[in-house]
mmCIF file of C-alpha atoms in Angstrom:
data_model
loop_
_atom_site.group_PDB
_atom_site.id
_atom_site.type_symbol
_atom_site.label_atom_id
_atom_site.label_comp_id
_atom_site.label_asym_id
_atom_site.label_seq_id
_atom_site.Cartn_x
_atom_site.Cartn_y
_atom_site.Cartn_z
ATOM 1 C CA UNK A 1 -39.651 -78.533 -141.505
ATOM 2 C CA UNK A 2 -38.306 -80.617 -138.689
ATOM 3 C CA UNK A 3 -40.796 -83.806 -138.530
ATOM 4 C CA UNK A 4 -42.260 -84.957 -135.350
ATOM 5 C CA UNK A 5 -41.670 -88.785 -134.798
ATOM 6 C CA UNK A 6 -44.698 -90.844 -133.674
ATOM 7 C CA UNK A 7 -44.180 -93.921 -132.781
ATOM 8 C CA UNK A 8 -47.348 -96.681 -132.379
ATOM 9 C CA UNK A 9 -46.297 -99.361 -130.823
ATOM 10 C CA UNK A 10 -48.110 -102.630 -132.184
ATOM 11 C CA UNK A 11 -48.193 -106.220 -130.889
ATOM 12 C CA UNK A 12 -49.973 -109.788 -131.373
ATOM 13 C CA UNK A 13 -54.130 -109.030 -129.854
ATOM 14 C CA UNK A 14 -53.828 -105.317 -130.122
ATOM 15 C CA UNK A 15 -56.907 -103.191 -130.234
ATOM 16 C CA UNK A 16 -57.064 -102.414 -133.947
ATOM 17 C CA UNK A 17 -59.008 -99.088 -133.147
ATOM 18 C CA UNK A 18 -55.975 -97.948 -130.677
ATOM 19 C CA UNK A 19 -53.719 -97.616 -133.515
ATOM 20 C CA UNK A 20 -55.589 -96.616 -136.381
ATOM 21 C CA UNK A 21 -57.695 -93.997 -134.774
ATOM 22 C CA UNK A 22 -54.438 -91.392 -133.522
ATOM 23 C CA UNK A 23 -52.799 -92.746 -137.262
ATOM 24 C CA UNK A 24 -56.163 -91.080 -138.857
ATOM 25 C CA UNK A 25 -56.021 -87.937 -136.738
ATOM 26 C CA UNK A 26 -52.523 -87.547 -137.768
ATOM 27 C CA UNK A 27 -52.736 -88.115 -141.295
ATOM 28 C CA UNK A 28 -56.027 -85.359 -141.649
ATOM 29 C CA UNK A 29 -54.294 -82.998 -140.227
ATOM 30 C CA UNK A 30 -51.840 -82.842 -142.761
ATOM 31 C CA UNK A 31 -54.782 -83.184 -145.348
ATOM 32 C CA UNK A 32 -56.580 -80.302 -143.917
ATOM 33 C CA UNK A 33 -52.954 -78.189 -143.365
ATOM 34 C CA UNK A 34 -52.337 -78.973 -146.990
ATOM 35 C CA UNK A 35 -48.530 -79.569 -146.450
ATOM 36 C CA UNK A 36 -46.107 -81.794 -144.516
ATOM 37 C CA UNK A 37 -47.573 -81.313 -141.202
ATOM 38 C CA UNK A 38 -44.175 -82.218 -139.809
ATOM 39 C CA UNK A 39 -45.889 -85.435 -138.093
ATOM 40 C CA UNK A 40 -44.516 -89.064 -138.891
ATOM 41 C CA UNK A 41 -46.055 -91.677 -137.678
ATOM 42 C CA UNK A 42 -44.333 -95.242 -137.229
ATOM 43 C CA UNK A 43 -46.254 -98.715 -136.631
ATOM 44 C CA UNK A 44 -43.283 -100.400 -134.832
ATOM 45 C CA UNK A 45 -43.054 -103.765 -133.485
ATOM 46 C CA UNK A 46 -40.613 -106.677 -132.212
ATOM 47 C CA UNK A 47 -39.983 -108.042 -135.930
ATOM 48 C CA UNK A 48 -41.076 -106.715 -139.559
ATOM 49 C CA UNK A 49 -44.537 -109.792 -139.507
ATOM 50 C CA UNK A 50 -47.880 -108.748 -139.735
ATOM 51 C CA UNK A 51 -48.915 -108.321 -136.717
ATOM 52 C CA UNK A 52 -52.946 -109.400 -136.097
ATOM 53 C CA UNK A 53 -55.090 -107.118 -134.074
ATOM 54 C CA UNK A 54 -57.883 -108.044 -132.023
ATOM 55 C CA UNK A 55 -60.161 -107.462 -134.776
ATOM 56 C CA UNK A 56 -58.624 -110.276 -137.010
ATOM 57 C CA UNK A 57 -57.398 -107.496 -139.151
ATOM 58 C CA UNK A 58 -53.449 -107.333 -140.096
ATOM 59 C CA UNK A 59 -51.303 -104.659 -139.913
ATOM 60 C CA UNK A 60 -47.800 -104.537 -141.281
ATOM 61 C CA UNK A 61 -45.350 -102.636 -139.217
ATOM 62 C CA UNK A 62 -42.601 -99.690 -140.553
ATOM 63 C CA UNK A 63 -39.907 -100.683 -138.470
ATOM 64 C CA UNK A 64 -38.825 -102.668 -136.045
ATOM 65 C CA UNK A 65 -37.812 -101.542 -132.322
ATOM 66 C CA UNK A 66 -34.217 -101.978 -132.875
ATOM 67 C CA UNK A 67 -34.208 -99.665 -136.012
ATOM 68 C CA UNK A 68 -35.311 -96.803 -133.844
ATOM 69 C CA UNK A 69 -31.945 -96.479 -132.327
ATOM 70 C CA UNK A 70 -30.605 -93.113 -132.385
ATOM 71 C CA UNK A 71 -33.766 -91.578 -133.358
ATOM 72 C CA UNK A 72 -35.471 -88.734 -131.477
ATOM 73 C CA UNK A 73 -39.251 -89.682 -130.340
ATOM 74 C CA UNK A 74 -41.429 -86.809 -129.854
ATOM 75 C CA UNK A 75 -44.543 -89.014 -128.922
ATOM 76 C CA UNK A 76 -44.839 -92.599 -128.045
ATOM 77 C CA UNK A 77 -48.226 -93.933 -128.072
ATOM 78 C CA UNK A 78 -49.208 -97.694 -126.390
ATOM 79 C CA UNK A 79 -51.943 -99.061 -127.149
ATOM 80 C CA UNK A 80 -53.550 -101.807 -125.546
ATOM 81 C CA UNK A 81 -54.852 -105.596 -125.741
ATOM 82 C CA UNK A 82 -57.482 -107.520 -123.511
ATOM 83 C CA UNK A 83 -58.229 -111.095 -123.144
ATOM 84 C CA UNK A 84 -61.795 -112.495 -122.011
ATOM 85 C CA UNK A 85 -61.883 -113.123 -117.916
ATOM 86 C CA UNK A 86 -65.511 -114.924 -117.185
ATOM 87 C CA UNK A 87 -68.463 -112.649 -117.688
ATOM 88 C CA UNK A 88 -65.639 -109.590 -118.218
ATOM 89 C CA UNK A 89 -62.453 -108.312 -120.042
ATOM 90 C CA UNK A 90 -58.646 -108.302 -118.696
ATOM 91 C CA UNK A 91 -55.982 -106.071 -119.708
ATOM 92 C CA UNK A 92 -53.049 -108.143 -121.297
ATOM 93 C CA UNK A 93 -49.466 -106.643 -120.695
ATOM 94 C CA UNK A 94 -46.819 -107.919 -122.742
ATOM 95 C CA UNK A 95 -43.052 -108.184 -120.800
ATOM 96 C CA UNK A 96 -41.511 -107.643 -124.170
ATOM 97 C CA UNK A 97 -43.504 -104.225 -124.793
ATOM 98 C CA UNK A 98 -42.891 -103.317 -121.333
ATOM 99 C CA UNK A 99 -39.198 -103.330 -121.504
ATOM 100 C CA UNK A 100 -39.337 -101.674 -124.800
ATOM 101 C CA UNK A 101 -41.410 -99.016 -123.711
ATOM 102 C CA UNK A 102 -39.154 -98.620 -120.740
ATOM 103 C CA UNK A 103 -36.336 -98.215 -122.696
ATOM 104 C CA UNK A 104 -38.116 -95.225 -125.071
ATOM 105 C CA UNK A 105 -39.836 -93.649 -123.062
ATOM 106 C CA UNK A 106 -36.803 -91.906 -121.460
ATOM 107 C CA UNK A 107 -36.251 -90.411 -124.960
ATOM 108 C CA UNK A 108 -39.466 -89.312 -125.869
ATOM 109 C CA UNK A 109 -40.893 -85.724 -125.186
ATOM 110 C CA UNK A 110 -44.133 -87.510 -124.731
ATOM 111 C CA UNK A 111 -45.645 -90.903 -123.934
ATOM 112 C CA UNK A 112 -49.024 -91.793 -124.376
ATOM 113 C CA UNK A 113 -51.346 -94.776 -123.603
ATOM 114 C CA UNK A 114 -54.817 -95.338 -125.375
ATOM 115 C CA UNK A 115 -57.598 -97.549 -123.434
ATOM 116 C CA UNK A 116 -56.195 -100.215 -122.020
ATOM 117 C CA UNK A 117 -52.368 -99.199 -122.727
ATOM 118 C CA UNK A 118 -52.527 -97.696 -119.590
ATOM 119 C CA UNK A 119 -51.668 -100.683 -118.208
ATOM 120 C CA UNK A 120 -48.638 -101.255 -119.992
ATOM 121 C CA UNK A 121 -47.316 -97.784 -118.807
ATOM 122 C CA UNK A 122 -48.116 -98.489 -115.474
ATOM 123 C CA UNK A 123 -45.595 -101.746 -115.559
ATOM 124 C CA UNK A 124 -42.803 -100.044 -116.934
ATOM 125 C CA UNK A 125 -43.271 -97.664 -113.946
ATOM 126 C CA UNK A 126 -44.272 -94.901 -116.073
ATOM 127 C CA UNK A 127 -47.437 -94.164 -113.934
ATOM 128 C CA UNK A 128 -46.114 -94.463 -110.456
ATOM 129 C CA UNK A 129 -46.705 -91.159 -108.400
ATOM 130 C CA UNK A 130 -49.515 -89.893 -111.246
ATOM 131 C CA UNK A 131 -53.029 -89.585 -111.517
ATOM 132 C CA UNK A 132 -54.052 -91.932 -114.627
ATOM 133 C CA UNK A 133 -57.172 -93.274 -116.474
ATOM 134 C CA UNK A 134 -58.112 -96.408 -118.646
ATOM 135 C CA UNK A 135 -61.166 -98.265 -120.095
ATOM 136 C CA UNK A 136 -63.838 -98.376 -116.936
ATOM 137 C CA UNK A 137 -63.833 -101.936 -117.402
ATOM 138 C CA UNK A 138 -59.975 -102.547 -116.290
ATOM 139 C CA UNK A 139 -59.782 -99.819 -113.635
ATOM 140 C CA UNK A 140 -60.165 -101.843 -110.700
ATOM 141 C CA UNK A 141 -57.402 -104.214 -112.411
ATOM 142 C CA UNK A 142 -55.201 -101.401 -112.873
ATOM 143 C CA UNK A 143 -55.720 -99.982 -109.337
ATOM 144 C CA UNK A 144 -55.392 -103.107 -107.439
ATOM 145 C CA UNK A 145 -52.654 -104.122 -109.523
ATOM 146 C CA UNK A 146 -50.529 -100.673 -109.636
ATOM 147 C CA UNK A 147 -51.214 -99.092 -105.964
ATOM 148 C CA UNK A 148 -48.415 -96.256 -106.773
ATOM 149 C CA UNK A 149 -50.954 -95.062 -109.170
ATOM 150 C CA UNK A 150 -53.794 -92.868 -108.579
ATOM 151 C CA UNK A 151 -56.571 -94.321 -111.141
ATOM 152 C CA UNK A 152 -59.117 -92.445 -112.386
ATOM 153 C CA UNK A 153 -61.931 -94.300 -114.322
ATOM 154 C CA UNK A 154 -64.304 -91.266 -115.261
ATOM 155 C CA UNK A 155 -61.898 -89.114 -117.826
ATOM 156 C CA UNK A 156 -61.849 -89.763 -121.069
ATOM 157 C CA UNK A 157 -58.114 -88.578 -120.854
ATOM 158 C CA UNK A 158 -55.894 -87.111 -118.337
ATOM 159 C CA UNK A 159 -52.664 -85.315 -118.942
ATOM 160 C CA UNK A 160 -49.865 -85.438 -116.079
ATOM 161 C CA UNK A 161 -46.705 -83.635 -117.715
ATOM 162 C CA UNK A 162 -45.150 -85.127 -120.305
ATOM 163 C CA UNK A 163 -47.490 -88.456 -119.640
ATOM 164 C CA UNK A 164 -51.434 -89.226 -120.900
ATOM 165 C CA UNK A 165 -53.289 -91.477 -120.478
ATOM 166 C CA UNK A 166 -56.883 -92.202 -122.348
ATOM 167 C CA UNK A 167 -60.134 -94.325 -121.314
ATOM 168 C CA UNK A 168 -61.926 -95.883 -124.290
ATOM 169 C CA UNK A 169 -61.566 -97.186 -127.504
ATOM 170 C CA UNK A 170 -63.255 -93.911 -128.975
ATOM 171 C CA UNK A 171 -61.259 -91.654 -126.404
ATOM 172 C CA UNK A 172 -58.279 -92.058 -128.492
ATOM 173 C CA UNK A 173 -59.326 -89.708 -131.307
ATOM 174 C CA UNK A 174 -60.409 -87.034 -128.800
ATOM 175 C CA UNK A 175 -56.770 -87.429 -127.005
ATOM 176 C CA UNK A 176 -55.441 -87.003 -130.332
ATOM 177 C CA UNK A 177 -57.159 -84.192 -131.271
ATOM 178 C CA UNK A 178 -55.890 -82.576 -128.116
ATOM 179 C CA UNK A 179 -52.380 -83.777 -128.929
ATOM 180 C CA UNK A 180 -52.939 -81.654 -132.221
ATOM 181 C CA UNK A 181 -54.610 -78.667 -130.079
ATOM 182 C CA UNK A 182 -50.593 -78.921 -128.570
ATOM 183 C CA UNK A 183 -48.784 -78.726 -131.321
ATOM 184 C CA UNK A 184 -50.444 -76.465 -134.042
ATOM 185 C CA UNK A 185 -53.402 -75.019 -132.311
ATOM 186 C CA UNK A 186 -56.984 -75.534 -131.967
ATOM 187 C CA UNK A 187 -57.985 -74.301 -135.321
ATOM 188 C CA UNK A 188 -56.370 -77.087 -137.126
ATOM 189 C CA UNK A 189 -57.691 -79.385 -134.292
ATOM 190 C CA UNK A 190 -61.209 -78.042 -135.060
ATOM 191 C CA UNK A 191 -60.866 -78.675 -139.191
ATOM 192 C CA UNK A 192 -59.788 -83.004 -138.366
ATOM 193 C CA UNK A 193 -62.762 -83.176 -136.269
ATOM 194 C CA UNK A 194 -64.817 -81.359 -139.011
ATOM 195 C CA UNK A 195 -63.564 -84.338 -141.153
ATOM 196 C CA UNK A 196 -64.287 -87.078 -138.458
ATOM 197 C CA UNK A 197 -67.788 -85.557 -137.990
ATOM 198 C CA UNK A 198 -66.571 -85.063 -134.301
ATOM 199 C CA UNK A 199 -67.249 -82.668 -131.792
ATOM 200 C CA UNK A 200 -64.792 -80.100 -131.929
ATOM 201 C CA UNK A 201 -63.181 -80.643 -128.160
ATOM 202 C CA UNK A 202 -64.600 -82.935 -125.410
ATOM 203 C CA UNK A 203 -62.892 -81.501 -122.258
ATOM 204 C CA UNK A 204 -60.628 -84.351 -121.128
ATOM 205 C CA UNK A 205 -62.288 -84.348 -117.529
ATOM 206 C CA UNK A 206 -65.464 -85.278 -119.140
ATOM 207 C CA UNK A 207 -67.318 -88.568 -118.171
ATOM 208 C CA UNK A 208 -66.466 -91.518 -120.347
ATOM 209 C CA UNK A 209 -69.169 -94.203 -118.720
ATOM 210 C CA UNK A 210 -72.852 -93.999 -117.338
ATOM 211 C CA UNK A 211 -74.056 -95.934 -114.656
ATOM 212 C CA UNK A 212 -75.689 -98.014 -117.161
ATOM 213 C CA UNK A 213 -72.320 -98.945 -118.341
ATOM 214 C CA UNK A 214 -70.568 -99.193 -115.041
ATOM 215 C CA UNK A 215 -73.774 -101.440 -112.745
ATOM 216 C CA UNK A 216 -74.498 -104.914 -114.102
ATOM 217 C CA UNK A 217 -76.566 -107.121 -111.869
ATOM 218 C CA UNK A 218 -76.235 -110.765 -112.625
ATOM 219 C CA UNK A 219 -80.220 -111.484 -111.923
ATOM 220 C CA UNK A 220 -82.371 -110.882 -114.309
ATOM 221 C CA UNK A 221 -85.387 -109.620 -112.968
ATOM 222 C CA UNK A 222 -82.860 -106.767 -111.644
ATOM 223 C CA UNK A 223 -81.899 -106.153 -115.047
ATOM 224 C CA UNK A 224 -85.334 -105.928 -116.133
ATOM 225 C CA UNK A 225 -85.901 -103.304 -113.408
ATOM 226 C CA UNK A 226 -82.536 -101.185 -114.616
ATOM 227 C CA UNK A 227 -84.300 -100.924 -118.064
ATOM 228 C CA UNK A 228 -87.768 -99.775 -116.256
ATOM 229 C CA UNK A 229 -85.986 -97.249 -113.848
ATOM 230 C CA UNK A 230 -84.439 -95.774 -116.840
ATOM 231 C CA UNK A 231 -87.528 -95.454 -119.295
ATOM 232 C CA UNK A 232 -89.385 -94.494 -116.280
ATOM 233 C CA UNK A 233 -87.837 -91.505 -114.086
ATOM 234 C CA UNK A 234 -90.691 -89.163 -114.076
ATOM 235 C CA UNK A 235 -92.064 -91.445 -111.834
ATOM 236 C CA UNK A 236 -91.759 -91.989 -108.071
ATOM 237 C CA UNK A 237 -89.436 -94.736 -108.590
ATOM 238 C CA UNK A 238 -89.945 -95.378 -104.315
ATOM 239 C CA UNK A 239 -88.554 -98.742 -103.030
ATOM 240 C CA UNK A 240 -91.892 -99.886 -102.036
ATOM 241 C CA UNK A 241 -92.724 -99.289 -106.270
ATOM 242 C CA UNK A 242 -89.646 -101.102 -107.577
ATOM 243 C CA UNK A 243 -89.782 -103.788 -105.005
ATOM 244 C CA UNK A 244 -93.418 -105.127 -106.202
ATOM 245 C CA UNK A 245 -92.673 -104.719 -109.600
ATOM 246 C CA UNK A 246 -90.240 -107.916 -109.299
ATOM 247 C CA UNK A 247 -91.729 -109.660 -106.362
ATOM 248 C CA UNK A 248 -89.321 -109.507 -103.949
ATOM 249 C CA UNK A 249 -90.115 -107.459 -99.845
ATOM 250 C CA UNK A 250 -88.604 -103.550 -99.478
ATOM 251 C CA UNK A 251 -85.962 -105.534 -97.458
ATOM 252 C CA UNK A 252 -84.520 -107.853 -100.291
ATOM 253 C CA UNK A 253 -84.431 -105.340 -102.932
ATOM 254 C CA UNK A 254 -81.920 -103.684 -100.555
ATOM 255 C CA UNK A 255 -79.882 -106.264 -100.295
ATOM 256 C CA UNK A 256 -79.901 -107.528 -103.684
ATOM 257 C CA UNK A 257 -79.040 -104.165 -104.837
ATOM 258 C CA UNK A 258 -76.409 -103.433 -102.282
ATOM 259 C CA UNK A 259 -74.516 -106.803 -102.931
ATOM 260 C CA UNK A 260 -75.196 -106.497 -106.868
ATOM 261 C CA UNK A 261 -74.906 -103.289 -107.835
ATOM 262 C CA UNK A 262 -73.351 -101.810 -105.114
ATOM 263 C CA UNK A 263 -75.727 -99.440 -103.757
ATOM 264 C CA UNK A 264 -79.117 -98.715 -102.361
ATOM 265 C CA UNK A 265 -81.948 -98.292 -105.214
ATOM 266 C CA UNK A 266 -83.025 -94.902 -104.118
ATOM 267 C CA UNK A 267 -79.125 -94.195 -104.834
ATOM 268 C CA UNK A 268 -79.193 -96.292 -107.892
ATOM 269 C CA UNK A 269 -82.211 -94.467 -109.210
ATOM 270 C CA UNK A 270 -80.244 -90.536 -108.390
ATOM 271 C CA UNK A 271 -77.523 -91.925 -109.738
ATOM 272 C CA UNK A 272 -79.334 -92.763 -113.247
ATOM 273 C CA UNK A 273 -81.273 -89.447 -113.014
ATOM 274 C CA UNK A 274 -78.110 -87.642 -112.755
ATOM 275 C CA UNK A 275 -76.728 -89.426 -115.389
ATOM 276 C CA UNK A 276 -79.287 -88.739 -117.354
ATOM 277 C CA UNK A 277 -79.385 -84.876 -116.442
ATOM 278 C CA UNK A 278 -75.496 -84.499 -117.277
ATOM 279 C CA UNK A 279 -76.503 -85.577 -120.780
ATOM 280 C CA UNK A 280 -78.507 -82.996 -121.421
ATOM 281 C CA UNK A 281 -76.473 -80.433 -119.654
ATOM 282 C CA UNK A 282 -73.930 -81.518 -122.294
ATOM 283 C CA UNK A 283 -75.769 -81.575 -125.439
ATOM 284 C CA UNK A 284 -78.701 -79.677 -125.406
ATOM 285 C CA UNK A 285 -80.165 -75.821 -124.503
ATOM 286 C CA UNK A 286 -83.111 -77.065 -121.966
ATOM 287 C CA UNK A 287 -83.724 -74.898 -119.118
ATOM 288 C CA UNK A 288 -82.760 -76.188 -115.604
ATOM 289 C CA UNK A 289 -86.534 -76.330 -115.237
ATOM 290 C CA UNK A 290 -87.141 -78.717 -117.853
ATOM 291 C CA UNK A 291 -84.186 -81.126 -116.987
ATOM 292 C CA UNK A 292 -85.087 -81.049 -113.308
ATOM 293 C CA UNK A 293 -88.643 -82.235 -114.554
ATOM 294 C CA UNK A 294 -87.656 -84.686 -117.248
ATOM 295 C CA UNK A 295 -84.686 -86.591 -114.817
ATOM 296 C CA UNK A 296 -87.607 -87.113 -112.330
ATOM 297 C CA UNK A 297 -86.247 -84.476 -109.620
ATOM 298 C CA UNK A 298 -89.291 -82.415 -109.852
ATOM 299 C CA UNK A 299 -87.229 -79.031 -109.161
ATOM 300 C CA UNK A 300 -84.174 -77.438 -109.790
ATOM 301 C CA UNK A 301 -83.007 -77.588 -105.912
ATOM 302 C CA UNK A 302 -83.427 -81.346 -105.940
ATOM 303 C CA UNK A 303 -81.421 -81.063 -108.798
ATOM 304 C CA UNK A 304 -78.990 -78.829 -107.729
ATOM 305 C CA UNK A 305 -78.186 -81.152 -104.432
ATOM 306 C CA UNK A 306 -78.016 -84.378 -106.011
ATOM 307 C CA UNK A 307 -75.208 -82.767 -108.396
ATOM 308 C CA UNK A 308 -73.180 -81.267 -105.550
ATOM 309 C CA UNK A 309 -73.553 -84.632 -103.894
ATOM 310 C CA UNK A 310 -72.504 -86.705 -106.500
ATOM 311 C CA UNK A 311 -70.430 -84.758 -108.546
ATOM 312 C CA UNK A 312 -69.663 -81.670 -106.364
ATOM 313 C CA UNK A 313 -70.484 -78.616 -109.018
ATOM 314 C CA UNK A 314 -74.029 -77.577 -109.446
ATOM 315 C CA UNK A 315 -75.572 -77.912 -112.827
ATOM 316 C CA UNK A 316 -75.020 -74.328 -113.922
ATOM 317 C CA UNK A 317 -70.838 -74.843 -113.232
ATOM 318 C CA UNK A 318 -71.197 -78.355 -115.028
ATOM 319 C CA UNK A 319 -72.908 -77.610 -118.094
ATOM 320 C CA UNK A 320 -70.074 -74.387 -118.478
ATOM 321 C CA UNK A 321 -67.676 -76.743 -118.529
ATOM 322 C CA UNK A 322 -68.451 -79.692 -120.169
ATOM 323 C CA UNK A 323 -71.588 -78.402 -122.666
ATOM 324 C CA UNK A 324 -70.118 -79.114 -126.067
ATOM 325 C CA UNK A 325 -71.148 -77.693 -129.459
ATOM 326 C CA UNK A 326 -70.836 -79.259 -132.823
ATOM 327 C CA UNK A 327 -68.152 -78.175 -135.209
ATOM 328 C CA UNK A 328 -69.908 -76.166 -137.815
ATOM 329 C CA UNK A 329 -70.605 -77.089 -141.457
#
């Protein structure tokens, strides 16, 4: 069996989940296959040190970059690193790993980028022209800093060709497991996530942040008020309501919510609902009835709008698409 070369590369700060979690995908499969699964994955960096991940832990790479010569790559997979930027996290790009990763990935059948790696693709002009995700938190970095790209922040991966790119730490086992899907089928795909007590296949266009995630208000009575919108929507949740509950006129609410979290709070409060809604949608067998009624939108045409105007599908087209089912024991 001809083996299919994966190489990781690795790097001083790198996420240690980035390259251990497609390494573990890999290495069931061939567990589960019971034979070679014709996959051999490389952890390959500048020199043959340990190399120190963000998590303190140590990793000790196979080879070196210059040992690679004259080898076919079928997949190249970057991972990323981040370095603390005030209140928030910045995506770290390495020149070295740039220029090595420009000189692969001409000879690889596939290169990918997990979380934050996406920006690391995107300076070696990999991403130019293509539609691309990363970690919500970086987007805005990777948009402002990469105009040629198209960024994405809601996929948890997207594929362009011979190119993917994946959002969160977590998102790299369910790119992997689609990576697998590829190359031996979805059975086998199905029996690693059986192991990693996974779902079986979350579409890649699903969501990978909430608007809890994604809206942080630096003031703390509006945080306070995020917590009681969201253990609250069966309630009127009116501006008037929210307004008195921290003391402040109709008026300044507005404002504080417009210049905070970026919107109005009757669009913060759909927003949550929604959120909330597409959960269920996703996981669970309610009726349209019953979510319209437990998200707070009374019925299912309130329901059905505030879908098509913030995601542009109704719920009955979303929850085909996206509703996932446990692998089966």
């Amino acid at each position: 069996m001809i083996r299919r070369l994966i190489v990781v590369t690795v790097f001083t700060g790198v996420d240690l989940l980035d390259v251990t979690g497609p390494a573990e995908v890999f290495s069931l499969l061939e567990r589960e296959m019971n034979e070679p699964s014709g996959y051999e994955v490389l952890l390959v960096a500048e020199d043959m040190a340990p190399v120190t991940t963000s998590a303190g832990v140590r990793v000790l790479p196979d080879a070196t970059f210059d040992q690679l010569a004259g080898r076919r790559i079928d997949t190249l997979i970057v991972p990323g690193a981040v370095e603390r930027d005030g209140g928030g996290v910045r995506a770290v790009v390495d020149p070295v790993i740039v220029r090595r990763v420009q000189a692969l990935a001409p000879g690889s059948r596939r290169v990918v980028s997990v979380c934050v790696g996406a920006h690391v693709l995107a300076a070696a002009g990999l991403l130019d022209g293509l539609r691309a995700t990363t970690h919500w938190s970086t987007a805005a970095q990777l948009a402002a800093e990469h105009p040629a790209v198209t960024v994405d922040p809601d996929p948890i991966f997207i594929r362009e060709g011979g190119v993917w790119t994946g959002a969160g730490l977590t998102a790299c086992l369910d790119l992997s497991l689609a990576l697998v899907a590829e190359d031996f089928g979805q059975e086998h795909a199905v029996r690693v996530a059986r192991q990693l007590v996974m779902y079986a296949k979350r579409p890649s266009g699903q969501s990978q942040f909430s608007v809890a995630l994604s809206n942080v208000s630096t003031t703390p009575r509006i945080e306070e008020l995020r917590h009681h919108i969201a253990a609250h929507l069966t309630r009127p949740l009116n501006v008037p309501e929210l307004a008195a509950r921290v003391h402040v006129s109709d008026r300044q609410l507005t404002r504080i919510f417009k210049a905070e979290l970026g919107m109005t709070p009757a669009a913060y409060v759909e927003s949550v609902r929604v959120e909330v809604a597409r959960s269920r949608l996703e996981t669970g067998e309610d009726t349209l009835q019953r979510v319209a009624a437990d998200c707070g939108f009374g019925t299912v045409d309130t329901l059905t709008r505030a879908f098509r105007r913030r995601l542009g599908v109704t719920p009955t087209d979303y929850r085909a698409r996206f509703q996932v089912t446990p692998v089966a024991r």
